[in-house]
Amino acid sequence: MQYLLKIQIKNTRAWRLLSVDGEYNLSKLMKIISLAFSSKSCAGTLFYKDKEYVIEHEAAVFGDEFSIFDSFDIKEQDIFSFTLKDFDGLDFWVTVLKKAEHLDCLLPSLIAGTGPVNSDSYTSADALNDYLESDEELILDCKEITKNIREFSTQKENINDAMIKAGAKELNFRIE
C-alpha cells in the first residue's frame, strides 16, 4: 500500500504532507519523516495503538528489526504520534489522509508543508512558533527536501526495484 501522511508538530503551525510506501520498516519511515523536517537522525519513539516502538539508531533502517508499516493495518484517518531525539521536547502527530494501492505521485515525496524547521534551533513549541511568526522570509524548499529523501530511500536498494515501486514501468530489452 501507499500512504499520504500529514505530519504536524504539536502546538505549532509546522506541518508536512508526505507520500510514503507501506513497505518501509518503522525505522526507515521515521528517517524519511525526519528528513522532511530537515533532521539527520531517525532516533526516537513511535506510539501507535497504545504501543511504543523505540528506534535508537540508524542501523535498523535497512534491517528487519521493526515491522513494516503495512503490517500495522493502518486505516485512513488513523492518527499516531512520535518523538525524534533531535527535536527533544516536540511531539509529532501523523494523520493518515489516504491509503491506496497506488498514489498518483512518486514515492517518497514531500508534497507540501509550512514552516521550515531546523532541529538545532527550535526545541520547544513556543520557540518554533516565535520563529514561524517572525518577519523573516520563510521558504520551505520541497524540491530539495524531496531530493534528500529520495537519495536516502534508494540506498541499499536496487535502483530498478525502487523505480518500479515509485510507479515506473519495468524496462525490457529485446535485441534481434
Coordinates of N, CA, C and O in Angstrom, one line a residue:
M1 N 0.8 -1.2 0.0 CA 0.0 0.0 0.0 C 0.9 1.2 0.0 O 2.1 1.2 0.4
Q2 N 0.3 2.4 -0.4 CA 1.0 3.6 -0.3 C 0.1 4.6 0.5 O -1.1 4.5 0.5
Y3 N 0.8 5.5 1.1 CA 0.1 6.4 2.1 C 0.5 7.8 1.9 O 1.6 8.2 1.5
L4 N -0.5 8.7 2.1 CA -0.4 10.1 2.1 C -0.5 10.5 3.6 O -1.6 10.3 4.2
L5 N 0.5 11.0 4.2 CA 0.6 11.4 5.6 C 0.7 12.9 5.8 O 1.4 13.5 5.1
K6 N -0.1 13.4 6.8 CA 0.1 14.8 7.2 C 0.8 14.7 8.6 O 0.2 14.1 9.5
I7 N 2.0 15.3 8.6 CA 2.8 15.2 9.9 C 2.8 16.7 10.4 O 3.2 17.6 9.7
Q8 N 2.4 16.8 11.7 CA 2.3 18.1 12.3 C 3.2 18.1 13.6 O 3.2 17.1 14.3
I9 N 3.8 19.2 13.8 CA 4.5 19.3 15.1 C 3.4 19.9 16.1 O 2.9 21.0 15.8
K10 N 3.1 19.2 17.1 CA 2.0 19.5 18.0 C 2.2 20.9 18.6 O 3.3 21.3 18.9
N11 N 1.1 21.7 18.6 CA 1.1 23.0 19.1 C 1.8 24.0 18.3 O 2.3 25.1 18.8
T12 N 2.1 23.7 17.0 CA 2.7 24.7 16.1 C 2.0 24.7 14.8 O 1.1 23.8 14.6
R13 N 2.4 25.6 13.9 CA 1.8 25.6 12.6 C 2.7 24.9 11.6 O 2.4 24.8 10.4
A14 N 3.7 24.2 12.0 CA 4.6 23.5 11.1 C 4.0 22.1 10.8 O 3.6 21.4 11.7
W15 N 4.0 21.8 9.5 CA 3.4 20.6 9.0 C 4.0 20.2 7.7 O 4.6 21.0 7.0
R16 N 3.9 18.9 7.4 CA 4.4 18.4 6.1 C 3.3 17.4 5.5 O 2.7 16.7 6.3
L17 N 3.2 17.3 4.2 CA 2.4 16.4 3.5 C 3.4 15.5 2.8 O 4.1 15.9 1.9
L18 N 3.4 14.2 3.1 CA 4.4 13.3 2.7 C 3.8 12.0 2.1 O 2.8 11.4 2.7
S19 N 4.3 11.6 1.0 CA 3.9 10.3 0.4 C 4.9 9.2 0.7 O 6.1 9.5 0.5
V20 N 4.5 8.1 1.2 CA 5.4 7.0 1.6 C 4.9 5.7 1.2 O 3.7 5.5 1.0
D21 N 5.8 4.7 1.1 CA 5.4 3.3 0.8 C 5.2 2.5 2.1 O 6.0 2.7 3.1
G22 N 4.2 1.7 2.1 CA 3.9 0.9 3.3 C 4.9 -0.2 3.5 O 4.9 -0.9 4.6
E23 N 5.8 -0.5 2.6 CA 6.8 -1.5 2.7 C 8.0 -1.0 3.6 O 8.9 -1.8 3.9
Y24 N 8.1 0.2 3.9 CA 9.2 0.7 4.8 C 9.0 0.2 6.2 O 7.9 0.1 6.7
N25 N 10.2 -0.2 6.8 CA 10.1 -0.6 8.2 C 10.0 0.7 9.0 O 10.1 1.8 8.4
L26 N 9.6 0.6 10.3 CA 9.4 1.8 11.1 C 10.6 2.8 11.2 O 10.4 4.0 11.1
S27 N 11.7 2.2 11.2 CA 12.9 3.0 11.3 C 13.1 3.8 10.1 O 13.5 5.0 10.1
K28 N 13.0 3.2 8.9 CA 13.1 3.9 7.6 C 12.0 5.0 7.5 O 12.3 6.1 7.0
L29 N 10.8 4.6 7.9 CA 9.7 5.6 7.8 C 10.0 6.8 8.7 O 9.9 8.0 8.3
M30 N 10.5 6.6 9.9 CA 10.9 7.7 10.8 C 12.0 8.5 10.2 O 12.1 9.7 10.4
K31 N 13.0 7.9 9.6 CA 14.1 8.6 9.0 C 13.6 9.5 7.8 O 14.0 10.7 7.7
I32 N 12.7 9.0 7.0 CA 12.1 9.8 5.9 C 11.3 11.0 6.5 O 11.5 12.1 6.0
I33 N 10.6 10.8 7.5 CA 9.8 11.8 8.2 C 10.8 12.9 8.8 O 10.6 14.1 8.6
S34 N 11.8 12.4 9.4 CA 12.8 13.3 10.0 C 13.5 14.2 8.9 O 13.7 15.4 9.1
L35 N 13.8 13.5 7.8 CA 14.4 14.3 6.7 C 13.4 15.4 6.1 O 13.8 16.4 5.7
A36 N 12.1 15.1 6.2 CA 11.1 16.1 5.8 C 11.2 17.3 6.7 O 10.8 18.4 6.2
F37 N 11.6 17.1 7.9 CA 11.8 18.3 8.8 C 13.3 18.7 9.0 O 13.6 19.3 10.0
S38 N 14.1 18.3 8.0 CA 15.5 18.7 7.9 C 16.3 18.2 9.1 O 17.3 18.8 9.5
S39 N 16.0 17.0 9.6 CA 16.8 16.4 10.7 C 17.5 15.3 10.0 O 17.1 14.7 9.1
K40 N 18.7 15.0 10.6 CA 19.5 13.9 10.0 C 19.4 12.6 10.8 O 19.8 11.5 10.3
S41 N 18.7 12.6 11.9 CA 18.6 11.4 12.7 C 17.3 10.8 12.6 O 16.3 11.4 12.3
C42 N 17.2 9.5 12.9 CA 15.9 8.8 13.0 C 15.6 8.3 14.4 O 14.6 7.6 14.6
A43 N 16.5 8.5 15.3 CA 16.3 8.0 16.7 C 15.1 8.7 17.3 O 14.9 9.9 17.2
G44 N 14.3 7.9 17.9 CA 13.1 8.4 18.5 C 12.1 7.3 18.9 O 12.5 6.1 19.0
T45 N 10.9 7.7 19.2 CA 9.9 6.7 19.7 C 8.6 7.0 18.9 O 8.1 8.1 18.8
L46 N 8.0 5.9 18.4 CA 6.7 6.0 17.7 C 5.7 5.3 18.6 O 5.9 4.3 19.2
F47 N 4.5 6.0 18.7 CA 3.4 5.5 19.5 C 2.3 5.2 18.6 O 1.8 6.1 17.9
Y48 N 1.8 3.9 18.6 CA 0.6 3.6 17.8 C -0.2 2.5 18.6 O 0.3 1.5 19.0
K49 N -1.5 2.8 18.7 CA -2.4 2.0 19.4 C -1.9 1.5 20.8 O -1.8 0.3 21.0
D50 N -1.5 2.4 21.6 CA -1.1 2.1 23.0 C 0.2 1.3 23.0 O 0.5 0.7 24.0
K51 N 1.0 1.3 21.9 CA 2.2 0.5 21.9 C 3.3 1.5 21.6 O 3.2 2.4 20.7
E52 N 4.5 1.3 22.2 CA 5.7 2.1 22.0 C 6.7 1.4 21.2 O 7.1 0.2 21.6
Y53 N 7.3 2.0 20.2 CA 8.4 1.4 19.4 C 9.5 2.4 19.4 O 9.5 3.5 18.9
V54 N 10.6 1.9 20.1 CA 11.8 2.8 20.3 C 12.8 2.4 19.2 O 13.2 1.3 19.0
I55 N 13.3 3.5 18.5 CA 14.3 3.4 17.5 C 15.5 4.1 17.9 O 15.4 5.4 18.1
E56 N 16.5 3.4 18.3 CA 17.7 4.1 18.9 C 18.8 4.5 18.0 O 19.6 5.3 18.3
H57 N 18.9 3.9 16.8 CA 20.0 4.2 15.9 C 19.6 3.9 14.4 O 18.6 3.2 14.2
E58 N 20.3 4.4 13.5 CA 20.0 4.2 12.1 C 20.4 2.9 11.6 O 20.0 2.5 10.5
A59 N 21.1 2.1 12.3 CA 21.4 0.7 11.9 C 20.2 -0.1 11.6 O 20.3 -1.0 10.7
A60 N 19.1 0.2 12.2 CA 17.9 -0.6 12.0 C 17.1 -0.1 10.7 O 16.1 -0.8 10.3
V61 N 17.6 0.9 10.1 CA 16.8 1.5 8.9 C 16.6 0.4 7.8 O 15.6 0.3 7.3
F62 N 17.6 -0.3 7.5 CA 17.5 -1.3 6.4 C 17.4 -2.7 6.9 O 17.4 -3.6 6.2
G63 N 17.3 -2.9 8.2 CA 17.2 -4.3 8.8 C 15.8 -4.7 9.0 O 14.9 -4.0 8.6
D64 N 15.6 -5.9 9.5 CA 14.3 -6.4 9.8 C 13.9 -6.3 11.2 O 13.0 -7.0 11.7
E65 N 14.6 -5.4 12.0 CA 14.3 -5.3 13.4 C 12.9 -4.8 13.7 O 12.4 -5.1 14.8
F66 N 12.3 -4.1 12.8 CA 11.0 -3.5 13.1 C 10.0 -3.9 12.0 O 10.4 -4.0 10.8
S67 N 8.8 -4.0 12.4 CA 7.8 -4.4 11.4 C 7.6 -3.3 10.3 O 7.9 -2.2 10.6
I68 N 7.2 -3.8 9.2 CA 6.9 -2.8 8.1 C 5.6 -2.1 8.4 O 4.8 -2.6 9.1
F69 N 5.5 -0.9 7.9 CA 4.4 0.0 8.2 C 3.1 -0.7 7.8 O 2.1 -0.6 8.5
D70 N 3.0 -1.4 6.7 CA 1.8 -2.1 6.2 C 1.3 -3.1 7.3 O 0.1 -3.3 7.4
S71 N 2.2 -3.7 8.0 CA 1.8 -4.7 9.0 C 0.9 -4.2 10.1 O 0.4 -5.0 10.9
F72 N 0.9 -2.9 10.3 CA 0.1 -2.3 11.4 C -1.4 -2.1 11.1 O -2.2 -1.6 11.9
D73 N -1.8 -2.5 9.9 CA -3.2 -2.4 9.4 C -3.7 -0.9 9.6 O -4.8 -0.7 10.2
I74 N -2.9 0.0 9.2 CA -3.3 1.4 9.3 C -4.5 1.7 8.4 O -4.6 1.2 7.3
K75 N -5.4 2.5 8.9 CA -6.6 2.9 8.1 C -6.5 4.4 7.9 O -5.8 5.2 8.6
E76 N -7.3 4.9 6.8 CA -7.4 6.3 6.6 C -8.0 7.0 7.8 O -8.8 6.4 8.5
Q77 N -7.5 8.1 8.1 CA -7.8 9.0 9.3 C -7.3 8.4 10.6 O -7.5 9.0 11.7
D78 N -6.5 7.3 10.6 CA -5.8 6.9 11.8 C -4.8 8.0 12.2 O -4.2 8.7 11.3
I79 N -4.6 8.2 13.5 CA -3.6 9.1 14.0 C -2.6 8.4 14.9 O -3.1 7.6 15.7
F80 N -1.4 8.7 14.7 CA -0.4 8.2 15.7 C 0.6 9.3 15.9 O 0.6 10.3 15.3
S81 N 1.5 9.1 16.9 CA 2.4 10.1 17.3 C 3.8 9.6 17.4 O 4.0 8.4 17.5
F82 N 4.8 10.5 17.4 CA 6.2 10.1 17.6 C 7.0 11.2 18.1 O 6.5 12.4 18.0
T83 N 8.1 11.0 18.6 CA 9.1 12.0 19.0 C 10.4 11.6 18.3 O 10.7 10.5 17.9
L84 N 11.2 12.7 18.0 CA 12.5 12.5 17.5 C 13.5 13.0 18.5 O 13.3 14.1 19.0
K85 N 14.6 12.3 18.6 CA 15.7 12.7 19.6 C 16.2 14.1 19.2 O 16.4 14.9 20.1
D86 N 16.3 14.5 18.0 CA 16.8 15.8 17.5 C 15.9 16.9 17.9 O 16.3 18.0 18.1
F87 N 14.6 16.6 18.1 CA 13.6 17.6 18.4 C 13.1 17.4 19.8 O 11.9 17.3 20.1
D88 N 14.0 17.3 20.7 CA 13.7 17.0 22.1 C 12.6 18.0 22.6 O 12.8 19.2 22.5
G89 N 11.6 17.4 23.1 CA 10.5 18.3 23.7 C 9.4 18.5 22.7 O 8.3 19.1 23.1
L90 N 9.5 18.2 21.5 CA 8.4 18.4 20.5 C 7.8 17.1 20.1 O 8.4 16.1 19.9
D91 N 6.4 17.1 20.1 CA 5.7 15.9 19.7 C 5.2 16.0 18.3 O 4.8 17.1 17.9
F92 N 5.2 15.0 17.5 CA 4.8 15.0 16.1 C 3.5 14.1 16.1 O 3.4 13.1 16.6
W93 N 2.5 14.6 15.3 CA 1.2 13.9 15.1 C 1.1 13.6 13.6 O 1.3 14.4 12.8
V94 N 0.8 12.3 13.4 CA 0.7 11.9 12.0 C -0.8 11.5 11.7 O -1.3 10.6 12.5
T95 N -1.4 12.0 10.7 CA -2.7 11.6 10.3 C -2.6 11.0 8.9 O -2.0 11.5 8.0
V96 N -3.2 9.8 8.8 CA -3.2 9.1 7.5 C -4.3 9.7 6.7 O -5.5 9.4 6.9
L97 N -4.0 10.5 5.7 CA -5.0 11.1 4.8 C -5.5 10.2 3.8 O -6.7 10.3 3.4
K98 N -4.6 9.4 3.2 CA -5.0 8.5 2.1 C -4.2 7.2 2.2 O -3.0 7.2 2.5
K99 N -4.9 6.1 1.9 CA -4.3 4.8 1.8 C -4.7 4.2 0.5 O -6.0 4.1 0.3
A100 N -3.8 3.8 -0.4 CA -4.2 3.3 -1.7 C -3.2 2.4 -2.2 O -2.0 2.4 -1.8
E101 N -3.6 1.6 -3.2 CA -2.7 0.7 -3.8 C -1.6 1.5 -4.6 O -0.4 1.1 -4.6
H102 N -2.0 2.6 -5.2 CA -1.1 3.4 -5.9 C -1.5 4.9 -5.8 O -2.6 5.2 -6.2
L103 N -0.6 5.7 -5.3 CA -0.9 7.2 -5.2 C -0.4 7.7 -6.6 O 0.5 7.2 -7.2
D104 N -1.0 8.8 -7.0 CA -0.6 9.5 -8.2 C 0.6 10.4 -8.1 O 0.5 11.6 -8.5
C105 N 1.6 10.0 -7.4 CA 2.8 10.7 -7.2 C 4.0 9.8 -7.0 O 3.8 8.6 -6.6
L106 N 5.2 10.3 -7.2 CA 6.4 9.4 -6.9 C 6.6 9.3 -5.4 O 6.2 10.2 -4.6
L107 N 7.1 8.2 -5.0 CA 7.4 7.9 -3.6 C 8.9 7.8 -3.3 O 9.6 7.3 -4.1
P108 N 9.3 8.2 -2.2 CA 8.7 9.1 -1.2 C 8.8 10.5 -1.8 O 9.7 10.8 -2.5
S109 N 7.9 11.4 -1.4 CA 7.9 12.8 -1.8 C 7.4 13.7 -0.7 O 6.4 13.3 0.0
L110 N 8.0 14.9 -0.5 CA 7.4 15.9 0.3 C 6.6 16.7 -0.7 O 7.1 17.3 -1.6
I111 N 5.3 16.7 -0.5 CA 4.3 17.3 -1.4 C 4.1 18.8 -1.0 O 4.0 19.6 -1.9
A112 N 3.9 19.1 0.2 CA 3.7 20.4 0.7 C 4.0 20.5 2.2 O 4.3 19.5 2.8
G113 N 4.0 21.7 2.7 CA 4.3 22.0 4.1 C 4.4 23.4 4.4 O 4.4 24.3 3.5
T114 N 4.4 23.7 5.7 CA 4.7 25.1 6.1 C 5.7 25.1 7.2 O 5.9 24.1 7.9
G115 N 6.4 26.2 7.3 CA 7.4 26.3 8.3 C 8.7 25.5 8.2 O 8.7 24.4 8.6
P116 N 9.7 26.1 7.5 CA 11.0 25.4 7.5 C 11.4 25.3 9.0 O 11.4 26.2 9.7
V117 N 11.9 24.1 9.3 CA 12.2 23.8 10.7 C 13.6 23.3 10.8 O 14.0 22.4 10.0
N118 N 14.4 23.8 11.7 CA 15.8 23.3 11.9 C 15.8 22.8 13.3 O 15.7 23.5 14.3
S119 N 16.1 21.5 13.5 CA 16.0 20.9 14.8 C 17.1 21.4 15.7 O 17.0 21.3 16.9
D120 N 18.2 22.0 15.2 CA 19.2 22.6 16.0 C 18.8 23.8 16.8 O 19.4 24.1 17.8
S121 N 17.8 24.5 16.3 CA 17.5 25.8 17.0 C 16.1 25.8 17.7 O 15.9 26.7 18.5
Y122 N 15.2 24.9 17.3 CA 13.9 25.0 17.9 C 13.5 23.8 18.6 O 12.9 22.8 18.0
T123 N 13.7 23.7 19.9 CA 13.4 22.5 20.6 C 12.2 22.7 21.6 O 12.0 21.9 22.4
S124 N 11.4 23.8 21.4 CA 10.2 23.9 22.1 C 9.2 24.5 21.1 O 9.5 25.2 20.2
A125 N 7.9 24.2 21.4 CA 6.8 24.7 20.6 C 6.8 26.2 20.6 O 6.6 26.8 19.5
D126 N 7.0 26.8 21.7 CA 7.0 28.3 21.8 C 8.1 28.9 21.0 O 7.9 29.9 20.2
A127 N 9.3 28.4 21.0 CA 10.4 28.9 20.2 C 10.1 28.7 18.7 O 10.4 29.6 17.9
L128 N 9.6 27.6 18.4 CA 9.3 27.3 17.0 C 8.2 28.3 16.5 O 8.2 28.9 15.4
N129 N 7.1 28.5 17.3 CA 6.1 29.4 16.9 C 6.6 30.8 16.8 O 6.2 31.6 15.9
D130 N 7.5 31.3 17.7 CA 8.1 32.6 17.6 C 8.8 32.7 16.3 O 8.7 33.8 15.6
Y131 N 9.5 31.7 15.9 CA 10.3 31.7 14.6 C 9.3 31.8 13.4 O 9.4 32.6 12.5
L132 N 8.2 31.0 13.5 CA 7.3 30.9 12.4 C 6.5 32.2 12.2 O 6.0 32.6 11.2
E133 N 6.3 32.9 13.3 CA 5.6 34.2 13.3 C 6.5 35.4 13.1 O 6.0 36.5 13.1
S134 N 7.8 35.2 13.0 CA 8.7 36.3 12.8 C 8.6 36.9 11.4 O 7.9 36.4 10.5
D135 N 9.2 38.0 11.2 CA 9.2 38.7 9.9 C 10.1 38.2 8.9 O 10.2 38.7 7.8
E136 N 10.9 37.1 9.3 CA 11.8 36.5 8.3 C 11.0 35.9 7.2 O 9.9 35.4 7.4
E137 N 11.6 35.9 6.0 CA 11.0 35.3 4.8 C 11.3 33.8 5.0 O 12.4 33.3 4.9
L138 N 10.2 33.0 5.2 CA 10.3 31.6 5.4 C 9.9 30.8 4.2 O 8.8 30.9 3.7
I139 N 10.9 30.1 3.7 CA 10.7 29.4 2.4 C 11.0 27.9 2.7 O 12.1 27.6 3.1
L140 N 10.1 27.0 2.5 CA 10.3 25.6 2.6 C 10.6 25.1 1.2 O 9.8 25.2 0.3
D141 N 11.8 24.5 1.1 CA 12.3 24.0 -0.2 C 11.9 22.6 -0.4 O 12.7 21.7 -0.1
C142 N 10.6 22.4 -0.9 CA 10.1 21.0 -1.0 C 10.9 20.2 -2.0 O 11.1 19.0 -1.8
K143 N 11.4 20.8 -3.0 CA 12.2 20.1 -4.1 C 13.5 19.6 -3.5 O 13.9 18.4 -3.7
E144 N 14.2 20.4 -2.7 CA 15.5 20.0 -2.1 C 15.2 18.9 -1.1 O 16.0 17.9 -1.0
I145 N 14.2 19.0 -0.2 CA 13.9 18.0 0.8 C 13.5 16.7 0.1 O 14.0 15.6 0.5
T146 N 12.7 16.7 -0.9 CA 12.3 15.5 -1.7 C 13.6 14.9 -2.2 O 13.7 13.6 -2.2
K147 N 14.5 15.6 -2.8 CA 15.8 15.1 -3.3 C 16.5 14.3 -2.2 O 17.0 13.2 -2.4
N148 N 16.6 14.9 -1.0 CA 17.3 14.3 0.1 C 16.6 13.0 0.5 O 17.2 12.0 0.8
I149 N 15.3 13.0 0.6 CA 14.5 11.9 1.0 C 14.7 10.7 -0.1 O 14.9 9.6 0.3
R150 N 14.7 11.1 -1.3 CA 14.8 10.0 -2.4 C 16.2 9.5 -2.4 O 16.4 8.3 -2.6
E151 N 17.2 10.3 -2.2 CA 18.6 9.8 -2.1 C 18.7 8.8 -1.0 O 19.3 7.7 -1.2
F152 N 18.2 9.1 0.1 CA 18.2 8.2 1.3 C 17.4 6.9 0.9 O 17.9 5.8 1.2
S153 N 16.2 7.1 0.4 CA 15.3 6.0 0.1 C 15.9 4.9 -0.8 O 15.7 3.7 -0.7
T154 N 16.8 5.3 -1.8 CA 17.3 4.4 -2.7 C 18.6 3.7 -2.2 O 19.1 2.8 -2.9
Q155 N 19.1 4.1 -1.1 CA 20.3 3.5 -0.5 C 20.0 2.0 -0.3 O 18.9 1.7 0.2
K156 N 21.0 1.2 -0.6 CA 20.9 -0.2 -0.3 C 19.7 -0.9 -1.0 O 19.2 -1.9 -0.5
E157 N 19.1 -0.3 -2.0 CA 18.0 -0.9 -2.7 C 18.5 -1.0 -4.2 O 19.3 -0.1 -4.6
N158 N 18.0 -1.9 -4.9 CA 18.2 -2.0 -6.3 C 17.5 -0.8 -6.9 O 16.3 -0.7 -6.7
I159 N 18.2 0.0 -7.7 CA 17.5 1.2 -8.2 C 16.4 0.8 -9.1 O 15.4 1.5 -9.1
N160 N 16.5 -0.2 -9.9 CA 15.4 -0.6 -10.8 C 14.2 -1.0 -9.9 O 13.0 -0.5 -10.3
D161 N 14.3 -1.7 -8.8 CA 13.2 -2.0 -8.0 C 12.6 -0.8 -7.4 O 11.4 -0.7 -7.2
A162 N 13.5 0.2 -7.0 CA 13.0 1.4 -6.4 C 12.1 2.2 -7.4 O 11.1 2.8 -7.0
M163 N 12.6 2.2 -8.7 CA 11.8 3.0 -9.7 C 10.4 2.3 -9.9 O 9.4 2.9 -10.1
I164 N 10.4 0.9 -9.9 CA 9.2 0.2 -10.2 C 8.2 0.5 -9.0 O 7.0 0.7 -9.2
K165 N 8.8 0.5 -7.8 CA 7.9 0.8 -6.6 C 7.4 2.2 -6.7 O 6.3 2.5 -6.2
A166 N 8.1 3.1 -7.3 CA 7.7 4.5 -7.5 C 6.7 4.7 -8.6 O 6.1 5.8 -8.7
G167 N 6.4 3.6 -9.3 CA 5.4 3.7 -10.3 C 5.9 3.6 -11.8 O 5.1 3.6 -12.7
A168 N 7.2 3.5 -12.0 CA 7.7 3.4 -13.3 C 7.5 2.0 -13.9 O 7.3 1.0 -13.1
K169 N 7.4 1.9 -15.2 CA 7.2 0.6 -15.8 C 8.6 -0.1 -16.0 O 9.6 0.6 -16.2
E170 N 8.7 -1.4 -15.8 CA 9.9 -2.1 -15.9 C 10.4 -2.0 -17.4 O 9.6 -2.2 -18.3
L171 N 11.7 -1.8 -17.6 CA 12.3 -1.8 -18.9 C 12.6 -3.2 -19.3 O 13.2 -4.0 -18.6
N172 N 12.2 -3.6 -20.5 CA 12.5 -4.9 -21.1 C 13.2 -4.7 -22.5 O 12.5 -4.0 -23.3
F173 N 14.4 -5.2 -22.7 CA 15.0 -5.0 -24.0 C 15.1 -6.3 -24.7 O 15.3 -7.4 -24.1
R174 N 14.9 -6.3 -26.0 CA 15.0 -7.5 -26.8 C 15.9 -7.1 -28.0 O 15.5 -6.2 -28.8
I175 N 17.0 -7.8 -28.1 CA 17.9 -7.5 -29.2 C 17.7 -8.6 -30.2 O 17.8 -9.8 -29.9
E176 N 17.5 -8.1 -31.5 CA 17.3 -9.1 -32.6 C 18.5 -9.1 -33.5 O 19.2 -8.2 -33.7

